Amino acid sequence: MLHFDSDYMEGCHPEILKKLAEINMDKNTGYGTDAYCESAKEKILTACGLNEGEVYFLTGGTQTNAAVISAVLKKYEGVIAADSGHISVHEAGAVEYTGHKVLVIPNKEGKIEAEALKKYLLNFHNDCNNAHMVYPGMVYISFPTEYGTLYSARELKDIHSVCREYNIPLFIDGARLGYGLMSAESDVTLEYISHNCDIFYIGGTKAGAMFGEAVVIPRKGLIPHFFTMIKQQGALLAKGWLLGVQFDILFTNNLYFNIAKNAVSIADKMKKIFIDKGYRLYINSPTNQIFVILPDDKIKELSSKVSFGFWERYDESSAVVRFAVSWAASEDYIKKLSELL
Amino acid sequence: MLHFDSDYMEGCHPEILKKLAEINMDKNTGYGTDAYCESAKEKILTACGLNEGEVYFLTGGTQTNAAVISAVLKKYEGVIAADSGHISVHEAGAVEYTGHKVLVIPNKEGKIEAEALKKYLLNFHNDCNNAHMVYPGMVYISFPTEYGTLYSARELKDIHSVCREYNIPLFIDGARLGYGLMSAESDVTLEYISHNCDIFYIGGTKAGAMFGEAVVIPRKGLIPHFFTMIKQQGALLAKGWLLGVQFDILFTNNLYFNIAKNAVSIADKMKKIFIDKGYRLYINSPTNQIFVILPDDKIKELSSKVSFGFWERYDESSAVVRFAVSWAASEDYIKKLSELL
Amino acid sequence: MLHFDSDYMEGCHPEILKKLAEINMDKNTGYGTDAYCESAKEKILTACGLNEGEVYFLTGGTQTNAAVISAVLKKYEGVIAADSGHISVHEAGAVEYTGHKVLVIPNKEGKIEAEALKKYLLNFHNDCNNAHMVYPGMVYISFPTEYGTLYSARELKDIHSVCREYNIPLFIDGARLGYGLMSAESDVTLEYISHNCDIFYIGGTKAGAMFGEAVVIPRKGLIPHFFTMIKQQGALLAKGWLLGVQFDILFTNNLYFNIAKNAVSIADKMKKIFIDKGYRLYINSPTNQIFVILPDDKIKELSSKVSFGFWERYDESSAVVRFAVSWAASEDYIKKLSELL
Amino acid sequence: MLHFDSDYMEGCHPEILKKLAEINMDKNTGYGTDAYCESAKEKILTACGLNEGEVYFLTGGTQTNAAVISAVLKKYEGVIAADSGHISVHEAGAVEYTGHKVLVIPNKEGKIEAEALKKYLLNFHNDCNNAHMVYPGMVYISFPTEYGTLYSARELKDIHSVCREYNIPLFIDGARLGYGLMSAESDVTLEYISHNCDIFYIGGTKAGAMFGEAVVIPRKGLIPHFFTMIKQQGALLAKGWLLGVQFDILFTNNLYFNIAKNAVSIADKMKKIFIDKGYRLYINSPTNQIFVILPDDKIKELSSKVSFGFWERYDESSAVVRFAVSWAASEDYIKKLSELL
């Protein structure tokens, strides 16, 4: 059985495992007050090209989104997101559970456009009844998006410009950030991200870590008492050093970037295989998730040998399915897939 | 200056005022435990053609929507509504503030269609990832809608059928219920409403009462401990009898229906005036709110003599405006408007 | 039957009723944008000795407490209150429902002491684990307290000093404010209150208004977007002018103070009657609520002719009961009570 | 430097680490749908002496408490806990953040007494104003308590009896459950726990796991849709199998119990050392946390060589400090401590 269900099926990169084993019986202080967290923070800020800034380590994506968004928003505010955004659809209402509305804008291949965002904000501020409405207090985008697509440097800057014009922070969900940055089609770097948004996270769970996400706040002070709100949200890991160690290794010798690059390059080859075999892509994702239209009978046939994600029906006799390639993928693996297609 | 801003600009029907004056110095027990509430509840249930059921009195519309919805929903559930629904747009996120998502369906002239609702529910239940999504736990519609339109008896029954099929309650926001029931184009009665939804409210604030909304639960027991949740929501009026008295009068000698009928009939005449004067309707509302497309210069000209509601831009040189006719309207009043058009 | 259940059994002062009747068919704009609200705000600020400040009108006490507290607090903060405070015990968890903890301090006859408050805050700030705890972000006291007792000018100033030292706002629940200010034993004025707290409300529901509470914010800007948060809480009355009119009348010719003074003076006489008849006071309240210890058989005997509030058991054969005197009370009424004791 | 700060300073038991390494590059399905979770659940249920039941794996203690409590409670309900309970004091208001009040009962050495609980519930149900109060909907206790003390089998059964009498679930916070069960002074077994409460969790983070807590629901169906609510709370680990593996190992060959037994036995020796050296215990904890009263100068002297937890001031010249012994402790380690005392 071949598995392309998701990019979080394996444990962690061997170097991380090795380090975890090495220090397993050491005694570290709790809640992120240890030396590994300190070191990881510094390495991350350096990789971001930031002289200062804040870094917090959390455990998972939905948790991070809810913790960040609820901590940033004032009570009368909501967060703007694409209607296809992870927070809009697949987080069981975690944002609303903290009391805030997700204000949606129709997506274009998973993205929101600066122009549409501007129009939304303009309309809101021109609406004479807006004191009876949810104030847009933040913008959420994902990079890569839920469809594996990417914002260009220009698009990101434009969105951030709109945000600055309206004085609301831009938050980037980077659950798969590495795969986006390392795509051959991306003109965006980690440094660029760090200077073109107000808060973002570097996803570890789906990109080499056993688990963990690193929230980066480029300008200090965006969220006073964030530590306490992380605790309040149930998102504070007692053994915070487990997260610190992992990110410390990931940000040593470019490991984070190298393993993401490998995955994207393999995904690219996989995409070509699909195309060569005559299958149509649903969307031309340049990252580690490939969305293909497969006939129902092909899906059925494959299912006994390959696992992958069902996305949505395409038409009466075919469906969109997702093949996700993880940091741990090898060329051999997709060769086996190729033989089954 | 003529006022058509809204249907809640006056105090209350003179008979209510008279009664309030009459009993002003009497002593009544608090929180709805008085005889007026008791009497009003019985009269309402009778008017609804219900042998039993529960009635609760609250103070305003947004409050009632939030109190009812948050009390009905389980924590993992959200409420389905039209994207134009009052709870979706104009209640400052009151529903989300209680932790629940508003799940939107595109509106057709302010309404949702049974077919679209069914498709939404079917898709949800067929989605293999739905355990990661907000469960649709309730359906909210307004009668009349925010565009003054009406569901037919058939449409209501169809929506309720879908709700029953999926075992989720149907809630009708009746902030302007009377105007809907008394429309010449309506084939729906209060009794019909009572038998074709699971909870609804009879709006008083916009229909003859000084303030107040009466929540009706046709089948007892839908919301255990609703009283306490009303209190928790800050929605329990200490002098509950003020609400009881008002609804007691409104449901004596058909007052509620008679005054709504008068308003709708006057609105109808006003609509004809607009048409006769050559203006186009934005939507052909059969209730007490008329939506007209007016040229910008006409709007400007009128504004010094008539107040009305700005709805949205129609095109570069004209806009949609709303003229609301209240229960207190007279034919004379719209004659004066006619002269200004 | 004589009624001493509560001070919110009657409608409103006749002058208010007269005015409401007079303007009943006028058309007023909604949500507090009318001239009555404007006028009432000015009169209130003048009575408070404030050159500027903000005034908001809400409908009831629990609603006002929840709206104010949730709007003031940041997400990681809680509100300090006496363990006997109304928000701690009798509001169905309305504050917690908005996501905030009520942090309790043991009461002394319904009051908290500046010393105890300071100790609480000092301990919190000295606690090396306080980042894992709820931050005290606000102090709530009631004047008069739930036991009818009063803070002296000195006590208020001391509490406010502690609040300022720790930079947290002091909020005074003035559901029965008038009765406190007009007590013969009070050395506190409305002006004094206004200058020795950060936000408070002037209760109307229990002191001459049909319903309504006026929130006063002495220094502008304490709560940005409070209007929207009031709406979000379901606490925005569509016909806000109903509240404006009532407070406009209450703050004309000292009506609010005069009627409170009358009630307190009658309560004082009632207290003497109890003492003269040989009953013991549970607490020596100088305001309009008298707490008496009555033998169980006396309670039983009285109950068929007089209604009053059960407070708590005192010992095996007697209980604490509350007799509340409203603004509408007359001397005759307590004479009748006297005869029954 | 010797460390007795807490029992979560090390990684995980070597057998767990070994297994994690072994399967690191395997592909497992997400969200707890894997075979390790399945196996762990079965082993846990067997260890609990349960034929059926539900088991869920979460990441940390505060998260588990908030997720369980908010999922069990109805909106108008709160949770009863000791005033010293972890949820009452040290979880940053995580329970309140989900909208629920923590209703406190004074603790006796960290415990609540069945008698006091019964009185609380009796008083609540006898209170004629209880519809205005937070309904007690659940009882939370910790075993061992925050003071390291234990409920006897009798005490547990008595508390559970009261809960059953009032039809509210009993929830046991077992963050340190193993240390409690393995105490020489405990007459309680895991099987006994499973049959004398309605929901509890087996703490892994502090007892041999890298991280993780296993929630056990002895009778199926207590919390419908708990999976979705875990997600909504941000508490669903994508790589759920990481948790499954750990508990699978912990519940193989009694590992969980054996390592806890070792820690408690060492803690017991440490306690004797303190006593032998003439120090006074603050509380005679029979588990892995020892609370000692130390003179300030001794604390200062020790601090350069030993780390431990400050608990609270005892008197002017001494304080209560906590020495925590983890599953990884050795006799050698406390010998070194002994030499420093």
XYZ file of N, CA and C in Angstrom, chain D residues 86-258:
519
model
N -6.715 22.740 40.323
C -5.894 23.300 39.246
C -6.729 24.188 38.336
N -7.942 23.754 38.015
C -8.804 24.571 37.144
C -9.254 25.861 37.820
N -9.254 25.876 39.152
C -9.685 27.079 39.873
C -8.602 28.153 39.876
N -7.356 27.717 39.833
C -6.274 28.659 40.097
C -5.249 28.774 38.986
N -4.783 27.657 38.471
C -3.572 27.702 37.645
C -3.747 27.357 36.176
N -4.935 27.595 35.659
C -5.121 27.320 34.235
C -5.550 28.566 33.469
N -5.179 29.724 33.991
C -5.403 30.992 33.280
C -6.852 31.216 32.855
N -7.770 30.612 33.615
C -9.183 30.821 33.283
C -9.622 30.064 32.040
N -8.977 28.926 31.766
C -9.302 28.171 30.545
C -10.752 27.681 30.551
N -11.263 27.311 31.718
C -12.651 26.854 31.785
C -13.611 28.019 31.542
N -13.353 29.133 32.206
C -14.206 30.300 32.006
C -14.147 30.765 30.548
N -12.996 30.598 29.933
C -12.853 31.022 28.541
C -13.840 30.290 27.635
N -14.251 29.092 28.065
C -15.258 28.362 27.281
C -16.673 28.717 27.733
N -16.791 29.697 28.641
C -18.108 30.198 29.009
C -18.695 29.648 30.298
N -17.895 28.897 31.055
C -18.436 28.251 32.251
C -17.754 28.687 33.538
N -18.545 28.822 34.574
C -18.033 29.197 35.886
C -17.474 27.979 36.613
N -16.387 28.204 37.334
C -15.898 27.189 38.266
C -16.498 27.538 39.627
N -17.301 26.644 40.146
C -18.002 26.862 41.414
C -17.164 26.245 42.522
N -16.650 27.057 43.442
C -15.672 26.493 44.367
C -16.215 26.106 45.732
N -15.615 25.053 46.261
C -15.866 24.553 47.612
C -14.520 24.603 48.333
N -14.490 25.091 49.572
C -13.210 25.172 50.284
C -12.545 23.800 50.381
N -11.266 23.740 50.148
C -10.564 22.457 50.173
C -10.120 22.082 51.581
N -9.989 20.789 51.794
C -9.360 20.242 53.003
C -8.132 19.483 52.516
N -6.972 20.048 52.704
C -5.735 19.461 52.180
C -5.844 19.106 50.703
N -6.461 20.013 49.955
C -6.576 19.822 48.517
C -7.804 19.058 48.065
N -8.531 18.469 49.026
C -9.679 17.640 48.673
C -11.004 18.337 48.978
N -12.062 17.866 48.298
C -13.389 18.274 48.730
C -14.007 17.084 49.442
N -14.909 17.385 50.359
C -15.544 16.307 51.112
C -16.947 16.050 50.584
N -17.320 14.793 50.569
C -18.644 14.420 50.070
C -19.732 15.202 50.808
N -19.505 15.384 52.097
C -20.487 16.076 52.922
C -20.668 17.527 52.461
N -19.532 18.191 52.223
C -19.563 19.586 51.775
C -20.182 19.690 50.388
N -19.863 18.722 49.545
C -20.437 18.702 48.199
C -21.945 18.549 48.274
N -22.371 17.634 49.107
C -23.803 17.388 49.246
C -24.519 18.642 49.752
N -23.896 19.296 50.712
C -24.489 20.509 51.270
C -24.607 21.587 50.193
N -23.555 21.700 49.394
C -23.570 22.694 48.315
C -24.747 22.431 47.380
N -24.880 21.175 46.999
C -25.932 20.825 46.033
C -27.318 20.966 46.649
N -27.419 20.580 47.899
C -28.694 20.690 48.610
C -29.103 22.159 48.711
N -28.152 22.987 49.126
C -28.440 24.418 49.238
C -28.855 24.999 47.893
N -28.125 24.604 46.876
C -28.484 25.126 45.549
C -29.903 24.735 45.185
N -30.225 23.481 45.362
C -31.545 23.035 44.931
C -32.663 23.551 45.837
N -32.299 23.922 47.056
C -33.304 24.511 47.948
C -33.456 26.018 47.755
N -32.528 26.598 47.043
C -32.544 28.065 46.906
C -33.636 28.468 45.919
N -34.567 29.294 46.385
C -35.685 29.637 45.511
C -35.243 30.550 44.369
N -34.041 31.082 44.454
C -33.544 31.925 43.367
C -32.600 31.183 42.433
N -32.552 29.878 42.521
C -31.508 29.179 41.773
C -31.629 29.244 40.257
N -32.788 29.635 39.773
C -32.895 29.792 38.316
C -32.088 31.001 37.840
N -31.643 31.832 38.791
C -30.802 32.989 38.459
C -29.322 32.678 38.723
N -29.026 31.454 39.009
C -27.662 31.092 39.385
C -27.081 30.054 38.426
N -25.786 29.850 38.524
C -25.134 28.843 37.690
C -25.438 27.454 38.240
N -26.005 26.620 37.388
C -26.329 25.258 37.809
C -25.058 24.436 37.959
N -24.933 23.733 39.074
C -23.791 22.823 39.195
C -24.036 21.616 38.288
N -23.182 21.457 37.266
C -23.464 20.432 36.267
C -22.418 19.332 36.210
N -21.455 19.362 37.139
C -20.328 18.439 37.033
C -19.454 18.668 38.266
N -18.749 17.641 38.675
C -17.805 17.807 39.779
C -16.408 17.433 39.290
N -15.457 18.280 39.609
C -14.052 18.059 39.231
C -13.236 17.829 40.492
N -12.518 16.729 40.529
C -11.543 16.533 41.602
C -10.238 16.074 40.953
N -9.146 16.203 41.682
C -7.890 15.707 41.136
C -7.363 14.606 42.047
N -6.777 13.620 41.419
C -6.263 12.459 42.158
C -4.901 12.115 41.566
N -3.803 12.346 42.296
C -3.734 13.037 43.574
C -4.097 14.510 43.414
N -4.334 15.165 44.513
C -4.666 16.585 44.475
C -3.412 17.423 44.219
N -3.634 18.718 44.105
C -2.545 19.668 43.894
C -1.601 19.707 45.098
N -2.030 19.159 46.236
C -1.164 19.071 47.416
C -0.585 17.664 47.574
N -0.774 16.844 46.546
C -0.210 15.497 46.600
C -1.006 14.536 47.455
N -2.152 14.977 47.964
C -2.954 14.103 48.834
C -3.877 13.212 48.014
N -4.457 12.238 48.702
C -5.256 11.220 48.016
C -6.634 11.061 48.624
N -7.598 10.788 47.783
C -8.904 10.371 48.257
C -8.819 8.880 48.545
N -9.445 8.449 49.634
C -9.544 7.013 49.883
C -10.669 6.449 49.021
N -10.686 5.135 48.919
C -11.749 4.481 48.152
C -13.117 4.901 48.686
N -13.222 4.940 49.983
C -14.478 5.342 50.632
C -14.874 6.768 50.233
N -13.903 7.660 50.314
C -14.181 9.065 49.977
C -14.618 9.229 48.525
N -13.930 8.518 47.642
C -14.302 8.579 46.228
C -15.720 8.091 46.011
N -16.002 6.939 46.618
C -17.341 6.373 46.439
C -18.404 7.314 46.992
N -18.102 7.935 48.109
C -19.076 8.861 48.705
C -19.328 10.061 47.797
N -18.250 10.597 47.233
C -18.414 11.736 46.323
C -19.210 11.313 45.100
N -18.880 10.148 44.585
C -19.597 9.674 43.405
C -21.061 9.406 43.707
N -21.328 8.934 44.900
C -22.727 8.720 45.292
C -23.502 10.028 45.281
N -22.887 11.056 45.816
C -23.558 12.360 45.823
C -23.812 12.798 44.378
N -22.800 12.633 43.534
C -22.951 13.011 42.126
C -24.112 12.260 41.486
N -24.179 10.973 41.747
C -25.253 10.191 41.149
C -26.607 10.601 41.687
N -26.618 10.912 42.976
C -27.881 11.349 43.578
C -28.385 12.604 42.852
N -27.460 13.492 42.490
C -27.848 14.735 41.829
C -27.706 14.643 40.313
N -27.364 13.462 39.854
C -27.304 13.199 38.419
C -26.321 14.105 37.661
N -25.164 14.322 38.250
C -24.135 15.103 37.562
C -22.852 14.280 37.504
N -22.146 14.332 36.399
C -20.949 13.498 36.259
C -19.787 13.930 37.150
N -19.016 12.960 37.565
C -17.798 13.200 38.333
C -16.603 13.030 37.399
N -15.764 14.043 37.362
C -14.587 14.032 36.493
C -13.333 14.064 37.361
N -12.428 13.133 37.105
C -11.183 13.080 37.879
C -10.003 13.478 37.003
N -9.333 14.526 37.435
C -8.110 14.993 36.779
C -6.974 14.098 37.270
N -6.513 13.230 36.362
C -5.475 12.294 36.754
C -4.119 12.643 36.151
N -3.794 13.908 36.150
C -2.504 14.323 35.594
C -1.370 13.511 36.205
N -1.533 13.174 37.484
C -0.523 12.367 38.188
C -1.145 11.072 38.711
N -2.100 10.555 37.970
C -2.875 9.412 38.442
C -2.005 8.247 38.910
N -1.012 7.898 38.118
C -0.150 6.752 38.461
C 0.464 6.902 39.844
N 0.964 8.081 40.147
C 1.598 8.316 41.451
C 0.594 8.138 42.590
N -0.645 8.460 42.309
C -1.684 8.278 43.314
C -1.996 6.804 43.519
N -2.178 6.109 42.411
C -2.556 4.695 42.499
C -1.456 3.858 43.141
N -0.192 4.240 42.912
C 0.930 3.434 43.388
C 1.429 3.833 44.771
N 0.810 4.835 45.362
C 1.193 5.214 46.719
C 0.900 4.067 47.682
N 1.818 3.860 48.596
C 1.611 2.803 49.583
C 0.357 3.068 50.409
N -0.020 4.323 50.505
C -1.178 4.669 51.332
C -2.500 4.628 50.584
N -2.457 4.319 49.309
C -3.685 4.334 48.522
C -4.413 3.000 48.571
N -5.711 3.054 48.747
C -6.501 1.826 48.645
C -7.368 1.854 47.385
N -6.915 2.664 46.444
C -7.676 2.847 45.210
C -6.901 2.246 44.032
N -7.604 1.532 43.162
C -6.968 0.977 41.957
C -7.525 1.683 40.720
N -6.874 1.427 39.587
C -7.374 2.005 38.341
C -8.779 1.483 38.061
N -8.984 0.236 38.358
C -10.304 -0.342 38.150
C -11.341 0.343 39.048
N -10.932 0.622 40.247
C -11.844 1.281 41.183
C -12.212 2.678 40.673
N -11.204 3.402 40.231
C -11.435 4.736 39.652
C -12.453 4.632 38.510
N -12.221 3.665 37.631
C -13.065 3.513 36.446
C -14.523 3.230 36.785
N -14.727 2.676 37.944
C -16.102 2.350 38.332
C -16.690 3.343 39.320
N -15.911 4.339 39.674
C -16.415 5.310 40.647
C -16.295 6.757 40.184
N -16.343 6.927 38.875
C -16.471 8.280 38.338
C -17.050 8.143 36.938
N -17.300 9.257 36.277
C -17.945 9.199 34.970
C -16.985 9.513 33.840
N -15.893 10.152 34.173
C -14.879 10.464 33.181
C -13.608 10.836 33.941
N -12.485 10.400 33.424
C -11.214 10.742 34.085
C -10.121 10.674 33.049
N -8.956 11.217 33.414
C -7.861 11.010 32.482
C -6.631 10.483 33.171
N -5.879 9.712 32.383
C -4.645 9.093 32.840
C -3.511 9.951 32.307
N -2.833 10.624 33.215
C -1.806 11.567 32.791
C -0.555 10.873 32.291
N -0.122 11.242 31.102
C 1.115 10.702 30.579
C 2.277 11.686 30.703
N 2.019 12.949 30.456
C 3.075 13.968 30.434
C 3.966 13.930 31.675
N 3.343 13.733 32.839
C 4.088 13.750 34.091
C 4.462 12.357 34.575
N 4.194 11.362 33.746
C 4.395 10.005 34.241
C 4.931 9.053 33.178
N 5.966 9.463 32.487
C 6.641 8.521 31.605
C 6.477 8.761 30.125
N 5.387 9.437 29.738
C 5.215 9.744 28.317
C 6.000 10.998 27.978
N 6.280 11.173 26.694
C 6.861 12.427 26.251
C 5.825 13.533 26.463
N 4.631 13.202 26.109
C 3.487 14.092 26.330
C 2.242 13.270 26.077
N 1.105 13.734 26.597
C -0.147 13.063 26.315
C -0.940 12.675 27.538
N -2.249 12.753 27.386
C -3.186 12.391 28.447
C -4.266 11.534 27.796
N -4.668 10.485 28.475
C -5.697 9.596 27.930
C -7.004 9.773 28.701
N -7.991 10.311 28.025
C -9.305 10.500 28.650
C -10.086 9.200 28.548
N -10.602 8.744 29.662
C -11.391 7.506 29.678
C -12.838 7.823 30.060
N -13.754 7.351 29.246
C -15.181 7.489 29.536
C -15.732 6.087 29.730
N -15.926 5.696 30.978
C -16.337 4.310 31.243
C -17.638 3.904 30.557
N -18.622 4.783 30.559
C -19.857 4.429 29.858
C -19.926 5.207 28.554
N -19.999 4.495 27.455
C -20.063 5.111 26.132
C -21.182 6.141 26.023
N -20.937 7.165 25.247
C -22.030 8.072 24.913
C -22.167 9.268 25.829
N -21.275 9.398 26.832
C -21.390 10.549 27.735
C -21.269 11.871 26.966
N -20.380 11.913 25.976
C -20.162 13.159 25.236
C -20.298 12.928 23.734
N -21.495 13.073 23.204
C -21.647 12.925 21.752
C -20.797 13.966 21.018
N -20.183 13.547 19.932
C -19.373 14.447 19.100
C -18.167 15.031 19.829
N -17.625 14.279 20.755
C -16.465 14.777 21.507
C -15.283 15.022 20.561
N -15.133 14.149 19.571
C -14.048 14.314 18.599
C -14.072 15.717 17.990
N -15.229 16.141 17.529
C -15.344 17.463 16.901
C -15.078 18.573 17.912
N -15.515 18.383 19.123
C -15.264 19.420 20.136
C -13.787 19.493 20.522
N -13.099 18.355 20.455
C -11.655 18.366 20.695
C -10.981 19.200 19.595
N -11.427 18.974 18.370
C -10.901 19.756 17.241
C -11.208 21.245 17.439
N -12.438 21.541 17.786
C -12.900 22.919 17.964
C -12.078 23.645 19.028
N -11.643 22.889 20.007
C -10.855 23.426 21.112
C -9.378 23.553 20.699
N -9.046 23.131 19.489
C -7.639 23.165 19.057
C -6.814 22.075 19.717
N -7.479 21.017 20.167
C -6.788 19.999 20.960
C -6.601 18.673 20.233
N -6.896 18.668 18.938
C -6.768 17.422 18.185
C -5.389 17.357 17.532
N -4.593 16.385 17.940
C -3.256 16.258 17.372
C -3.350 15.582 16.006
N -2.750 16.212 14.980
C -2.786 15.618 13.636
C -2.183 14.214 13.684
N -0.989 14.115 14.267
C -0.357 12.794 14.373
C -0.792 12.113 15.668
N -2.064 11.807 15.716
C -2.621 11.203 16.919
C -1.903 9.915 17.311
N -1.338 9.239 16.319
C -0.651 7.976 16.608
C 0.530 8.164 17.547
N 1.108 9.383 17.582
C 2.184 9.642 18.547
C 1.696 9.395 19.969
N 0.453 9.750 20.209
C -0.132 9.541 21.533
C -0.477 8.074 21.737
N -1.019 7.474 20.691
C -1.382 6.068 20.775
C -0.178 5.190 21.102
N 0.913 5.410 20.400
C 2.119 4.619 20.633
C 2.568 4.714 22.088
N 2.586 5.924 22.583
C 3.077 6.131 23.939
C 2.240 5.402 24.978
N 0.926 5.530 24.852
C 0.073 4.850 25.829
C 0.066 3.345 25.608
N 0.291 2.937 24.371
C 0.365 1.502 24.103
C 1.551 0.902 24.879
N 2.668 1.590 24.837
C 3.844 1.105 25.577
C 3.604 1.227 27.087
N 3.083 2.323 27.511
C 2.854 2.527 28.949
C 1.940 1.453 29.538
N 0.995 0.998 28.723
C 0.074 -0.023 29.240
C 0.439 -1.439 28.787
N 1.724 -1.600 28.488
C 2.232 -2.942 28.209
C 3.117 -3.342 29.387
N 2.938 -4.525 29.880
C 3.738 -5.015 31.010
C 3.747 -4.081 32.219
N 2.623 -3.431 32.446
C 2.493 -2.585 33.654
C 3.490 -1.443 33.752
N 4.042 -1.035 32.619
C 5.063 -0.003 32.678
C 4.592 1.243 33.434
N 3.378 1.682 33.098
C 2.852 2.896 33.725
C 2.864 2.789 35.249
N 2.443 1.637 35.734
C 2.356 1.460 37.179
C 3.737 1.292 37.808
N 4.584 0.548 37.124
C 5.906 0.295 37.694
C 6.733 1.568 37.866
